[in-house]
Short mmCIF file of C-alpha atoms in Angstrom, two decimals:
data_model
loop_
_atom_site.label_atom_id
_atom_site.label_comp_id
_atom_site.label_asym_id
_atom_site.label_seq_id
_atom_site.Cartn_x
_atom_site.Cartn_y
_atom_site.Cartn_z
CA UNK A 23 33.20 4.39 -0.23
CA UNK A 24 33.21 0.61 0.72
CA UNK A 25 30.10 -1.31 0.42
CA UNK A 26 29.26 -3.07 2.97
CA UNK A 27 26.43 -5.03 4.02
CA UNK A 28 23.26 -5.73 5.73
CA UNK A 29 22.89 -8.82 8.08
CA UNK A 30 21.21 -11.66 5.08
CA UNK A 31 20.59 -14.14 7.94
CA UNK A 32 18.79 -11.72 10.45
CA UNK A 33 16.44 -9.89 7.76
CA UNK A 34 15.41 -13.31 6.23
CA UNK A 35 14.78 -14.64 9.58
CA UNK A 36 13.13 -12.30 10.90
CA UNK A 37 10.97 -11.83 7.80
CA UNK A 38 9.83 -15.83 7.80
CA UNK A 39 9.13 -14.99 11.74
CA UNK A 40 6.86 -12.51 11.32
CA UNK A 41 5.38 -14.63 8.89
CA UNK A 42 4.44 -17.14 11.20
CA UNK A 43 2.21 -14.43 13.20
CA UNK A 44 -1.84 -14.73 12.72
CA UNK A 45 -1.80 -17.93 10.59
CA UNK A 46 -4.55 -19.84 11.24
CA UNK A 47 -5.47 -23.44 11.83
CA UNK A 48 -5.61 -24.11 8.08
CA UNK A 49 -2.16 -22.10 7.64
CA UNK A 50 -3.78 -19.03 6.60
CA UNK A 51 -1.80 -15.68 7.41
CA UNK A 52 -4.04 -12.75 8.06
CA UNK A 53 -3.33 -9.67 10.15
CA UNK A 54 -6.04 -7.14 9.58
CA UNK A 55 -5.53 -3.98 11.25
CA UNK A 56 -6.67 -3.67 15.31
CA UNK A 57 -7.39 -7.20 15.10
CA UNK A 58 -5.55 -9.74 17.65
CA UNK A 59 -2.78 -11.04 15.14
CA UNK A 60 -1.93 -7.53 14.64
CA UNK A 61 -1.34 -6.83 18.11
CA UNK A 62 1.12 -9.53 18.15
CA UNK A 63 2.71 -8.96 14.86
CA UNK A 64 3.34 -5.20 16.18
CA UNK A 65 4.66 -6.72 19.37
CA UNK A 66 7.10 -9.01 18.07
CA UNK A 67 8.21 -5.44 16.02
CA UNK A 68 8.57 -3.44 19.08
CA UNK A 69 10.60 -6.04 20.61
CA UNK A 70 12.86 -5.94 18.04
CA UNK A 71 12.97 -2.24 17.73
CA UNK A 72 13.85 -2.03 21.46
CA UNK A 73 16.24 -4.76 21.15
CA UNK A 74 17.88 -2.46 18.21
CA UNK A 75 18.39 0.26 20.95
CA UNK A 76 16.14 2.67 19.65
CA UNK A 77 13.10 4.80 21.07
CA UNK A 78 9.62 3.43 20.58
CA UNK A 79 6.80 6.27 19.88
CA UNK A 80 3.47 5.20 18.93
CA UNK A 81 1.18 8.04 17.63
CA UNK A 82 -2.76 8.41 17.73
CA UNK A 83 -3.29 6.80 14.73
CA UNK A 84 -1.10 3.81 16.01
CA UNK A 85 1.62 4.35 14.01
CA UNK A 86 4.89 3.07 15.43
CA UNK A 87 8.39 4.51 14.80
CA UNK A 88 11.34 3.49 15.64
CA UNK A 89 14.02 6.33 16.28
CA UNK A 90 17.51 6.08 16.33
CA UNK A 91 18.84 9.79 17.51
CA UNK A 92 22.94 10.78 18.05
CA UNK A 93 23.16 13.48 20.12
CA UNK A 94 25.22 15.85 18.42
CA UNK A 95 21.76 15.86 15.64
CA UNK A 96 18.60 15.05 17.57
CA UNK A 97 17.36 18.65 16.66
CA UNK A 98 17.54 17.79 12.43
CA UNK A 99 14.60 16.70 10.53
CA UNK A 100 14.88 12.32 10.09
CA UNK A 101 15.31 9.82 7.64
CA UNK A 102 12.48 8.07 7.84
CA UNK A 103 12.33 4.39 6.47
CA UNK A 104 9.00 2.02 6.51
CA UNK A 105 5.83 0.51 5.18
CA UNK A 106 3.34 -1.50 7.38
CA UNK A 107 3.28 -4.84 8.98
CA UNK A 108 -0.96 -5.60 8.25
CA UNK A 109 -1.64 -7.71 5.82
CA UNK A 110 -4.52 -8.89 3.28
CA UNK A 111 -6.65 -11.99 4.09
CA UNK A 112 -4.81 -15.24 3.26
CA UNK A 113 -1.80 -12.83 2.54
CA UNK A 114 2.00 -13.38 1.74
CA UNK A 115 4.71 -12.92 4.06
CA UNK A 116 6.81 -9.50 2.31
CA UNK A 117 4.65 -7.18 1.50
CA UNK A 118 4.99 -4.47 3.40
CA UNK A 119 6.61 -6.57 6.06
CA UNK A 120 9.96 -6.19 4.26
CA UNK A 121 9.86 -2.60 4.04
CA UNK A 122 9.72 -2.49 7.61
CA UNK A 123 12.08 -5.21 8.53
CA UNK A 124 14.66 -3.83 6.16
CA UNK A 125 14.71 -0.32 7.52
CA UNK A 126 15.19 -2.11 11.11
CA UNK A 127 18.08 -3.85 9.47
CA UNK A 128 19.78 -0.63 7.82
CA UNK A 129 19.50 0.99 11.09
CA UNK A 130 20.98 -1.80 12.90
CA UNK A 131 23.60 -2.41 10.22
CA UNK A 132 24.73 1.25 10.86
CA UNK A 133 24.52 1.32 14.23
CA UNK A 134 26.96 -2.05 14.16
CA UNK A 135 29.84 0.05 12.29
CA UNK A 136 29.91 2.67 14.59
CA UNK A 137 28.43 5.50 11.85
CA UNK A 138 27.49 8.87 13.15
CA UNK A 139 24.56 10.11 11.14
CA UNK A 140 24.16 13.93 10.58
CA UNK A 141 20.66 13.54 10.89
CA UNK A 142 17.78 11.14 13.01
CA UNK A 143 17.04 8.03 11.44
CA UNK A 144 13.59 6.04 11.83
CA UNK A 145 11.61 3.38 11.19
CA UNK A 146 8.21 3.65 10.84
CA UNK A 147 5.00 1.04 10.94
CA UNK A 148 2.12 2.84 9.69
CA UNK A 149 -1.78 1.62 10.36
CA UNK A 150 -4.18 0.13 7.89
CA UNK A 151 -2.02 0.22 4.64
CA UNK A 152 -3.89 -2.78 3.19
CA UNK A 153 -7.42 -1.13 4.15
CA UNK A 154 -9.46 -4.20 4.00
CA UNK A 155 -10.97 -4.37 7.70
CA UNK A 156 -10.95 -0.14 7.90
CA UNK A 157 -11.47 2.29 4.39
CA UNK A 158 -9.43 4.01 2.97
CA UNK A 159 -6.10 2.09 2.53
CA UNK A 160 -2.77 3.98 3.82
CA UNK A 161 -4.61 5.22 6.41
CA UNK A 162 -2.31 5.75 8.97
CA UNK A 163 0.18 7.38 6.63
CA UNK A 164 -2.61 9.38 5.08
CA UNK A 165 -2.89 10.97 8.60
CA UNK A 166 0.30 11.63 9.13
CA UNK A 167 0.70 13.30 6.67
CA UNK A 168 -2.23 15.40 7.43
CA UNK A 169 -4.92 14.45 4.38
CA UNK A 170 -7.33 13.19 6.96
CA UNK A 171 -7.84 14.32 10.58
CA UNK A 172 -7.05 11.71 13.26
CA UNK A 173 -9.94 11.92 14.87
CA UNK A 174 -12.17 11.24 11.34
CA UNK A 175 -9.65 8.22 11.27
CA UNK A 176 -10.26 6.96 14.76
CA UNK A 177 -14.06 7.08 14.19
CA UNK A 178 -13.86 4.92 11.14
CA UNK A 179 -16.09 1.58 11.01
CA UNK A 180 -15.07 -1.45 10.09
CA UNK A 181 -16.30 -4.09 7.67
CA UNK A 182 -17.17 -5.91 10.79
CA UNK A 183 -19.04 -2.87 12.50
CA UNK A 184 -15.95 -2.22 14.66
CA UNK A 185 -14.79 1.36 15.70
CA UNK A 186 -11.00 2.03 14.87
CA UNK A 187 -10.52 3.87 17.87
CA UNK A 188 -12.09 1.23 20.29
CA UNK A 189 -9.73 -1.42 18.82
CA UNK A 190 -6.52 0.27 18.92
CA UNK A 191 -7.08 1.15 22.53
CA UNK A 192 -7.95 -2.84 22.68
CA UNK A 193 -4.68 -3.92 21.52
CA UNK A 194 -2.63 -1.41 23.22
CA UNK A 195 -1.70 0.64 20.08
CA UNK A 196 -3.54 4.18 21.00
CA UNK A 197 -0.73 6.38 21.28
CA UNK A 198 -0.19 9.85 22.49
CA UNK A 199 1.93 11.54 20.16
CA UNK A 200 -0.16 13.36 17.71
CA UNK A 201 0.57 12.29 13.98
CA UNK A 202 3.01 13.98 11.84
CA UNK A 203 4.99 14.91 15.29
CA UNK A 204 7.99 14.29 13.16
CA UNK A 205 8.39 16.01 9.92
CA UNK A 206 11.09 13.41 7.63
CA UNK A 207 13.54 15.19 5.58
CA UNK A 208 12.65 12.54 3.28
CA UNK A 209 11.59 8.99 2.98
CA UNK A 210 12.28 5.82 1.31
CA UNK A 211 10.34 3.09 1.61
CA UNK A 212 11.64 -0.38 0.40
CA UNK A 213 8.95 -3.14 -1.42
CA UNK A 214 8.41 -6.36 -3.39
CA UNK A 215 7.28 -4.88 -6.75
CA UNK A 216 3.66 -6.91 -6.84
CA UNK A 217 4.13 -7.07 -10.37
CA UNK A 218 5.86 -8.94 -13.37
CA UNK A 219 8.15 -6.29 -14.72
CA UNK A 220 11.03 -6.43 -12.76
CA UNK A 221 11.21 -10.31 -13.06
CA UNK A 222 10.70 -10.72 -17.08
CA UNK A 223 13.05 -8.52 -17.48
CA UNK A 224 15.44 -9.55 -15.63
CA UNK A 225 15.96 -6.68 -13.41
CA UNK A 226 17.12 -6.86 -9.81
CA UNK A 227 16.00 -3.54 -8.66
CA UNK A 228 13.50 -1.01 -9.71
CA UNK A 229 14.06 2.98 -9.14
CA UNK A 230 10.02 3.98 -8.73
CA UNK A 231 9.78 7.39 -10.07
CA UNK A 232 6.39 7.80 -10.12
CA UNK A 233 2.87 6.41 -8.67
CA UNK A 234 -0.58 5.55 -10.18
CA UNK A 235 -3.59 7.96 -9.38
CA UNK A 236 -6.48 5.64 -7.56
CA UNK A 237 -9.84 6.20 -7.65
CA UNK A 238 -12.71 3.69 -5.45
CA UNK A 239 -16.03 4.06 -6.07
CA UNK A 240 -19.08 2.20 -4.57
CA UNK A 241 -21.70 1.70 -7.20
CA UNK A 242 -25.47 1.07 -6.20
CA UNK A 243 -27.80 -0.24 -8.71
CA UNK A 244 -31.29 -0.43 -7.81
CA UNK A 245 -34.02 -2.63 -10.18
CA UNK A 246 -37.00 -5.02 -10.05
CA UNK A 247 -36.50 -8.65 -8.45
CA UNK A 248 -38.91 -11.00 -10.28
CA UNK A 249 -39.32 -14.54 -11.23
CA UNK A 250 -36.50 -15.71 -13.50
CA UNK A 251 -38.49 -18.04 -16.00
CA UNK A 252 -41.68 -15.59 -16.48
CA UNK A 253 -40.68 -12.06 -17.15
CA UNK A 254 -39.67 -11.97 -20.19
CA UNK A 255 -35.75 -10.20 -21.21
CA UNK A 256 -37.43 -7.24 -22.76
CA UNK A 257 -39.43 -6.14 -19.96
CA UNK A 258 -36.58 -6.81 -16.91
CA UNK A 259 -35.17 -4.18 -14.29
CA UNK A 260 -32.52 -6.24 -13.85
CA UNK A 261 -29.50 -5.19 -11.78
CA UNK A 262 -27.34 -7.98 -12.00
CA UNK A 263 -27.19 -7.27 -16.09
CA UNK A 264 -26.70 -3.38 -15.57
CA UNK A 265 -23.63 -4.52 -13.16
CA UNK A 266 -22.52 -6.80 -16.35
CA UNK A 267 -22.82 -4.02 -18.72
CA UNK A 268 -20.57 -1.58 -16.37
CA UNK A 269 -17.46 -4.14 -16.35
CA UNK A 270 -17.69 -4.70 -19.76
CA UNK A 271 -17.70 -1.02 -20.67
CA UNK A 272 -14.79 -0.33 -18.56
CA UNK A 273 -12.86 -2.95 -20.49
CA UNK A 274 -13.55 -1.62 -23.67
CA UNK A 275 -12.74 2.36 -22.72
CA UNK A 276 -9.44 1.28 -21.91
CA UNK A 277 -8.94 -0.98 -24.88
CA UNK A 278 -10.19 1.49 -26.89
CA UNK A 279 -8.43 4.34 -25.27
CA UNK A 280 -4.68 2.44 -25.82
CA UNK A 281 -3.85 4.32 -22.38
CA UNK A 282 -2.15 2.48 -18.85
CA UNK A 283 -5.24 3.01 -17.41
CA UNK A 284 -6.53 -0.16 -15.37
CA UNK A 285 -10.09 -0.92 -14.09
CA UNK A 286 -10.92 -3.71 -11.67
CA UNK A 287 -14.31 -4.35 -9.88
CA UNK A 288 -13.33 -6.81 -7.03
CA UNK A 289 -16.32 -6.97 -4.79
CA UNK A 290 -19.99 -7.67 -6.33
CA UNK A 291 -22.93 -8.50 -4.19
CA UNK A 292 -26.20 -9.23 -5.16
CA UNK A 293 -29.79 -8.86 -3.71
CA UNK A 294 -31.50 -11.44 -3.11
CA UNK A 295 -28.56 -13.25 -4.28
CA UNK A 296 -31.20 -16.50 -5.82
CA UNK A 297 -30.32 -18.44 -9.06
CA UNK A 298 -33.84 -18.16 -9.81
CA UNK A 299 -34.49 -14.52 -9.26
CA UNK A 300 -34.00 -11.18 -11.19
CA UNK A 301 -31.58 -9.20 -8.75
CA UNK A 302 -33.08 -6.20 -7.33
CA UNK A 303 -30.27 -4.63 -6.47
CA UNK A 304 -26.30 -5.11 -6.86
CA UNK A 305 -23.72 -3.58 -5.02
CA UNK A 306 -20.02 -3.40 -5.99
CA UNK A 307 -16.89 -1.00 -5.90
CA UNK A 308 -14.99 0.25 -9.13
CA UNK A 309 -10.93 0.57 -8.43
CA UNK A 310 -9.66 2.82 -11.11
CA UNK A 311 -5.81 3.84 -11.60
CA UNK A 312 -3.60 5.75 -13.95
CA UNK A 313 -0.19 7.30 -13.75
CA UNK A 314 -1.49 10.75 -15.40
CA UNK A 315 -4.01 12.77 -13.78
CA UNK A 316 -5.90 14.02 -16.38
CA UNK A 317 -6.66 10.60 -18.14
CA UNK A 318 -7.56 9.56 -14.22
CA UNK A 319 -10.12 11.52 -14.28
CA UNK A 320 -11.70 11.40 -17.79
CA UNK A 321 -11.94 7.49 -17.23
CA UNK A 322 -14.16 9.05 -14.08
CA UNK A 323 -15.87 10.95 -16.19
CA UNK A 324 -16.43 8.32 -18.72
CA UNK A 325 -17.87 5.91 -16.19
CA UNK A 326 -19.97 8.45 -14.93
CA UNK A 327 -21.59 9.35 -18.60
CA UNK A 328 -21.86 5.70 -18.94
CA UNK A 329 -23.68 4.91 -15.41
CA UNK A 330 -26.28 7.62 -16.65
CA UNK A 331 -26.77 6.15 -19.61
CA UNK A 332 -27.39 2.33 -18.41
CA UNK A 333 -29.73 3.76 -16.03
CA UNK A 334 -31.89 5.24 -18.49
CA UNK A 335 -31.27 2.29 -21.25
CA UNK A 336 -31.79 -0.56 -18.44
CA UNK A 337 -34.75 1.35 -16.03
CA UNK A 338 -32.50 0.94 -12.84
CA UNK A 339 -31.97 3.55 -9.79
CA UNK A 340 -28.30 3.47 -9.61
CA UNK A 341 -26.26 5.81 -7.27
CA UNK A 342 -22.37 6.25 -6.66
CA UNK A 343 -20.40 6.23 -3.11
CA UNK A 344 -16.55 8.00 -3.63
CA UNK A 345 -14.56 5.62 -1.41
CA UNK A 346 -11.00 6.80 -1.83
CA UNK A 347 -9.16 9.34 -4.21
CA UNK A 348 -5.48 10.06 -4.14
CA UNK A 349 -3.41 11.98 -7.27
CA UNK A 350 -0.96 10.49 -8.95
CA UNK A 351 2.63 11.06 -7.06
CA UNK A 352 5.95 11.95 -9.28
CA UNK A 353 8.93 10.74 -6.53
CA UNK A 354 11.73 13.11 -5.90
CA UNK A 355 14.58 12.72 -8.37
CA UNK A 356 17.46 12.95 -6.43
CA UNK A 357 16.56 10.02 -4.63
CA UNK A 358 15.33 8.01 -7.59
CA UNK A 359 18.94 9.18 -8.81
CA UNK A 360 20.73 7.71 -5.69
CA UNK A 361 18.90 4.65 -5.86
CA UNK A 362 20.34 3.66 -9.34
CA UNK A 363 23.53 5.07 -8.66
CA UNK A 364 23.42 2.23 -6.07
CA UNK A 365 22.35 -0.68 -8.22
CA UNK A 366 25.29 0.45 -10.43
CA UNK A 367 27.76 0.66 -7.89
CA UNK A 368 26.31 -2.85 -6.71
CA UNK A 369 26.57 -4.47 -10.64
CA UNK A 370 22.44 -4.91 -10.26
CA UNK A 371 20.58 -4.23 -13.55
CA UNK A 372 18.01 -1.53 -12.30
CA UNK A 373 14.82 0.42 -14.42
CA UNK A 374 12.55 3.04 -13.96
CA UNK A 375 9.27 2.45 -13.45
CA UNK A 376 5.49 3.22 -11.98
CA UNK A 377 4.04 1.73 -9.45
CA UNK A 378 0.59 0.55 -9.68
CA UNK A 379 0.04 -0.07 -6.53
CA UNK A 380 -0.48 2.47 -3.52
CA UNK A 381 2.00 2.68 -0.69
CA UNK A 382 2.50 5.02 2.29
CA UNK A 383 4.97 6.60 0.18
CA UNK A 384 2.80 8.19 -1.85
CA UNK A 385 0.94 10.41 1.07
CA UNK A 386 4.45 10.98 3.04
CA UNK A 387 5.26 12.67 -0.75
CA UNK A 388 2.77 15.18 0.63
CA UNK A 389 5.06 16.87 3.11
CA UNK A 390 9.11 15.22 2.22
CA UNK A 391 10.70 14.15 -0.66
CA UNK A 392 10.27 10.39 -1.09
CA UNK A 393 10.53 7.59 -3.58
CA UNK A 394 10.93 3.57 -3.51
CA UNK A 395 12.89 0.53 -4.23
CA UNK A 396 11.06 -2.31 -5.46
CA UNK A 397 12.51 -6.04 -6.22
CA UNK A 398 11.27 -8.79 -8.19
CA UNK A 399 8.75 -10.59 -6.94
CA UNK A 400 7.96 -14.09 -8.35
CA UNK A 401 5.35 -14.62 -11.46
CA UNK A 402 4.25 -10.95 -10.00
CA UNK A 403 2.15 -12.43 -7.51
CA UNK A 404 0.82 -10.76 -4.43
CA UNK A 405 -1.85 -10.49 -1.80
CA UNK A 406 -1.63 -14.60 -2.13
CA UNK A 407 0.03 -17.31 -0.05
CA UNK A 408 2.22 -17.68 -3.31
CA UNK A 409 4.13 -14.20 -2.65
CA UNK A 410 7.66 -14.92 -2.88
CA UNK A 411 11.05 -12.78 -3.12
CA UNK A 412 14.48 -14.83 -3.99
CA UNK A 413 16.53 -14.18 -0.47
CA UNK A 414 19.59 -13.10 -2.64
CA UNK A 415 16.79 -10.26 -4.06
CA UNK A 416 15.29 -9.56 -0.44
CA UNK A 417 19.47 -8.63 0.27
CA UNK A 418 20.16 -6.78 -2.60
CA UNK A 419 17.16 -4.24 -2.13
CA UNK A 420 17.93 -4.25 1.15
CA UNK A 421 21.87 -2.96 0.39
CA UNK A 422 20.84 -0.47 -2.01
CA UNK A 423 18.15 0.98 0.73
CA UNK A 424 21.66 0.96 3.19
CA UNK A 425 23.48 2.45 0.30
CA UNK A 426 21.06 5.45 -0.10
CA UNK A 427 20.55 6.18 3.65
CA UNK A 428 23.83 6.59 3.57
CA UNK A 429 24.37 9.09 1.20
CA UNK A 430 21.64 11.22 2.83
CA UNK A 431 22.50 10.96 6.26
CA UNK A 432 25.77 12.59 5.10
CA UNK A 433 25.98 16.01 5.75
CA UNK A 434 26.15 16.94 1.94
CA UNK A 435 22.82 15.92 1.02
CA UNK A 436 20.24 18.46 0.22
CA UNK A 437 17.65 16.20 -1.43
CA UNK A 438 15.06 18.64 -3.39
#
């Protein structure tokens, strides 16, 4: 089979166009979901997705697809391509974004040579991926694929007190179409890797076989504020040193544990916040991750024993809030297969690997076989102005993600 290409000029373009929408005066980029730059971020997408030819359906949740039907196979389960277009604060211009634009770009590139697919093909957009304005991240895709009802979703409040549903119906983006109204016969979804693997080692694509486990947890810890120069250390219920003493532990665990596990605690917030005061209280969320489910959840298990224990050693109240869980994901092998058989076929070096990041893909795994195509991104930066993909990279993912639709659209495929 020839290989041919998708358009390098149009998906580059279109990428750096996008990437002009909600910048701010300072040259910020920032698209947080419902918000007004999202609205027009999702419009300029719809435009082009009409301009493609295809039908536009928008779902509860706001999801949009994108849906390129033949008539001799409207009836068969889709293809379904995507990621989301909403972005971080201060964000880069792929992530996510290039997921999206890429499947637009297969579908168009297929479309252009006259190809007959056995099957539907779509694109999809889903809601809140980045789940910094609305908890939990992948939101939309979680509903679709039916871990959380859509109307628990649309009730959700924002960081800035702001009700999910009320601002999709604001922006225009409250569908009809119930979620998961479409059932894919299996998924790919195309991203910059976020990390430094595929870059040191010099590889051009990476085949993601599996996904890493998440667990968010908002910790509490409740203590004594008092005068910083007159009580003395023994005789403190400080929470600000309890906090400390929880990131520190969490490093050593892992250390000690010689395990892929990673901890982070992004977010910290002390009460009352005073350089001269003994915080009474501090506030901050735990994101762990692993690969393997059962050393997920003794890190969980660890942290918990350890909470306990600083409570009692440090005389602080402290109490836990379970933000988000999701399992680790194993991707379906067959496409995993298909997408190195590509990167051969294309002479691009090409590696397994994990992701550590979520992505829709792992909650459309719930109810299709899926997997995912990362390529280098730069010094493995992301969720940073500084998030960059080499164009040549950006058009080789992008031709192995044509290459595999390809093969499944086919009539031969039979995925798992």
């Amino acid at each position: 089979m020839p290989l041919y290409s998708i358009d390098a000029a149009r998906l580059t373009g279109r990428i750096r166009e996008l990437g002009e929408i909600g910048r701010d005066p300072q040259g910020q980029l920032t698209r947080l979901a419902g918000s007004d730059n999202d609205r027009a971020g999702r419009d300029r997408l719809v435009a082009w997705i009409k301009a493609a030819g295809l039908d536009v359906v928008i779902d509860r949740i706001g999801n949009i697809f994108g849906v390129w039907r033949d008539a001799s196979s409207a009836d068969a389960e889709p293809i379904m391509l995507g990621s989301h277009i909403d972005t971080v604060i201060n964000a880069g211009i792929y992530d996510g974004c290039y997921g999206v634009l890429a499947a637009l770009e297969v579908i168009e590139t297929l479309t252009e040579r006259g190809v007959t697919p056995a099957r539907p093909i779509v694109v999809a957009a889903f809601t809140n991926e980045e789940g910094v304005r609305f908890a939990p991240d992948m939101l939309g895709s979680l509903v679709y694929a039916g871990g959380l009802s859509v109307e628990t979703a649309l009730a959700t409040v924002g960081t800035d007190g702001s009700v999910l549903s009320d601002e999709l119906e604001r922006i225009g983006y409250a569908g009809a179409v119930e979620p998961g109204f479409l059932k894919p016969h299996a998924y790919v979804e195309l991203h910059i890797e976020q990390g430094p693997v595929l870059e040191r080692e010099g590889m051009a694509i990476g085949a993601v076989e599996n996904l890493q486990g998440i667990s968010w947890q908002r910790v509490t810890i409740d203590g004594v504020a008092n005068h910083a120069g007159t009580t003395p250390m023994a005789m403190r219920r400080d929470a600000g040193l309890a906090a400390a003493r929880v990131g520190l532990f969490l490093r050593e665990w892992i250390d000690r544990s010689n395990a892929p596990s990673v901890a982070t605690i992004g977010t910290m917030r002390f009460e009352p916040n005073a350089i001269n005061v003994i915080p009474s209280r501090a506030v901050f969320a735990v994101d762990l991750r692993d690969p393997d489910e059962d050393r997920l959840q003794a890190l969980e298990a660890a942290l918990s024993d350890f909470l306990a224990r600083v409570g009692r050693e440090e005389g602080v109240e402290i109490s836990v809030e379970r933000l988000a869980r999701f399992q680790p994901v194993a991707f379906d092998q067959h496409i995993v297969a298909a997408i190195e058989a590509s990167a051969k076929a294309r002479d691009l070096k090409s590696r397994r690997m994990t992701s550590g990041a979520g992505h829709d893909a792992q909650m459309i795994a719930r109810i299709a076989p899926a997997a995912m195509i990362f390529v280098p991104s730069r010094e493995g930066i992301s969720h940073n102005p500084r998030e960059h993909t080499e164009p040549a990279d950006l058009v080789a993912g992008a031709n192995v993600l044509l290459d595999v639709v390809e093969r499944m659209v086919g009539s031969g495929w039979k995925g798992r």
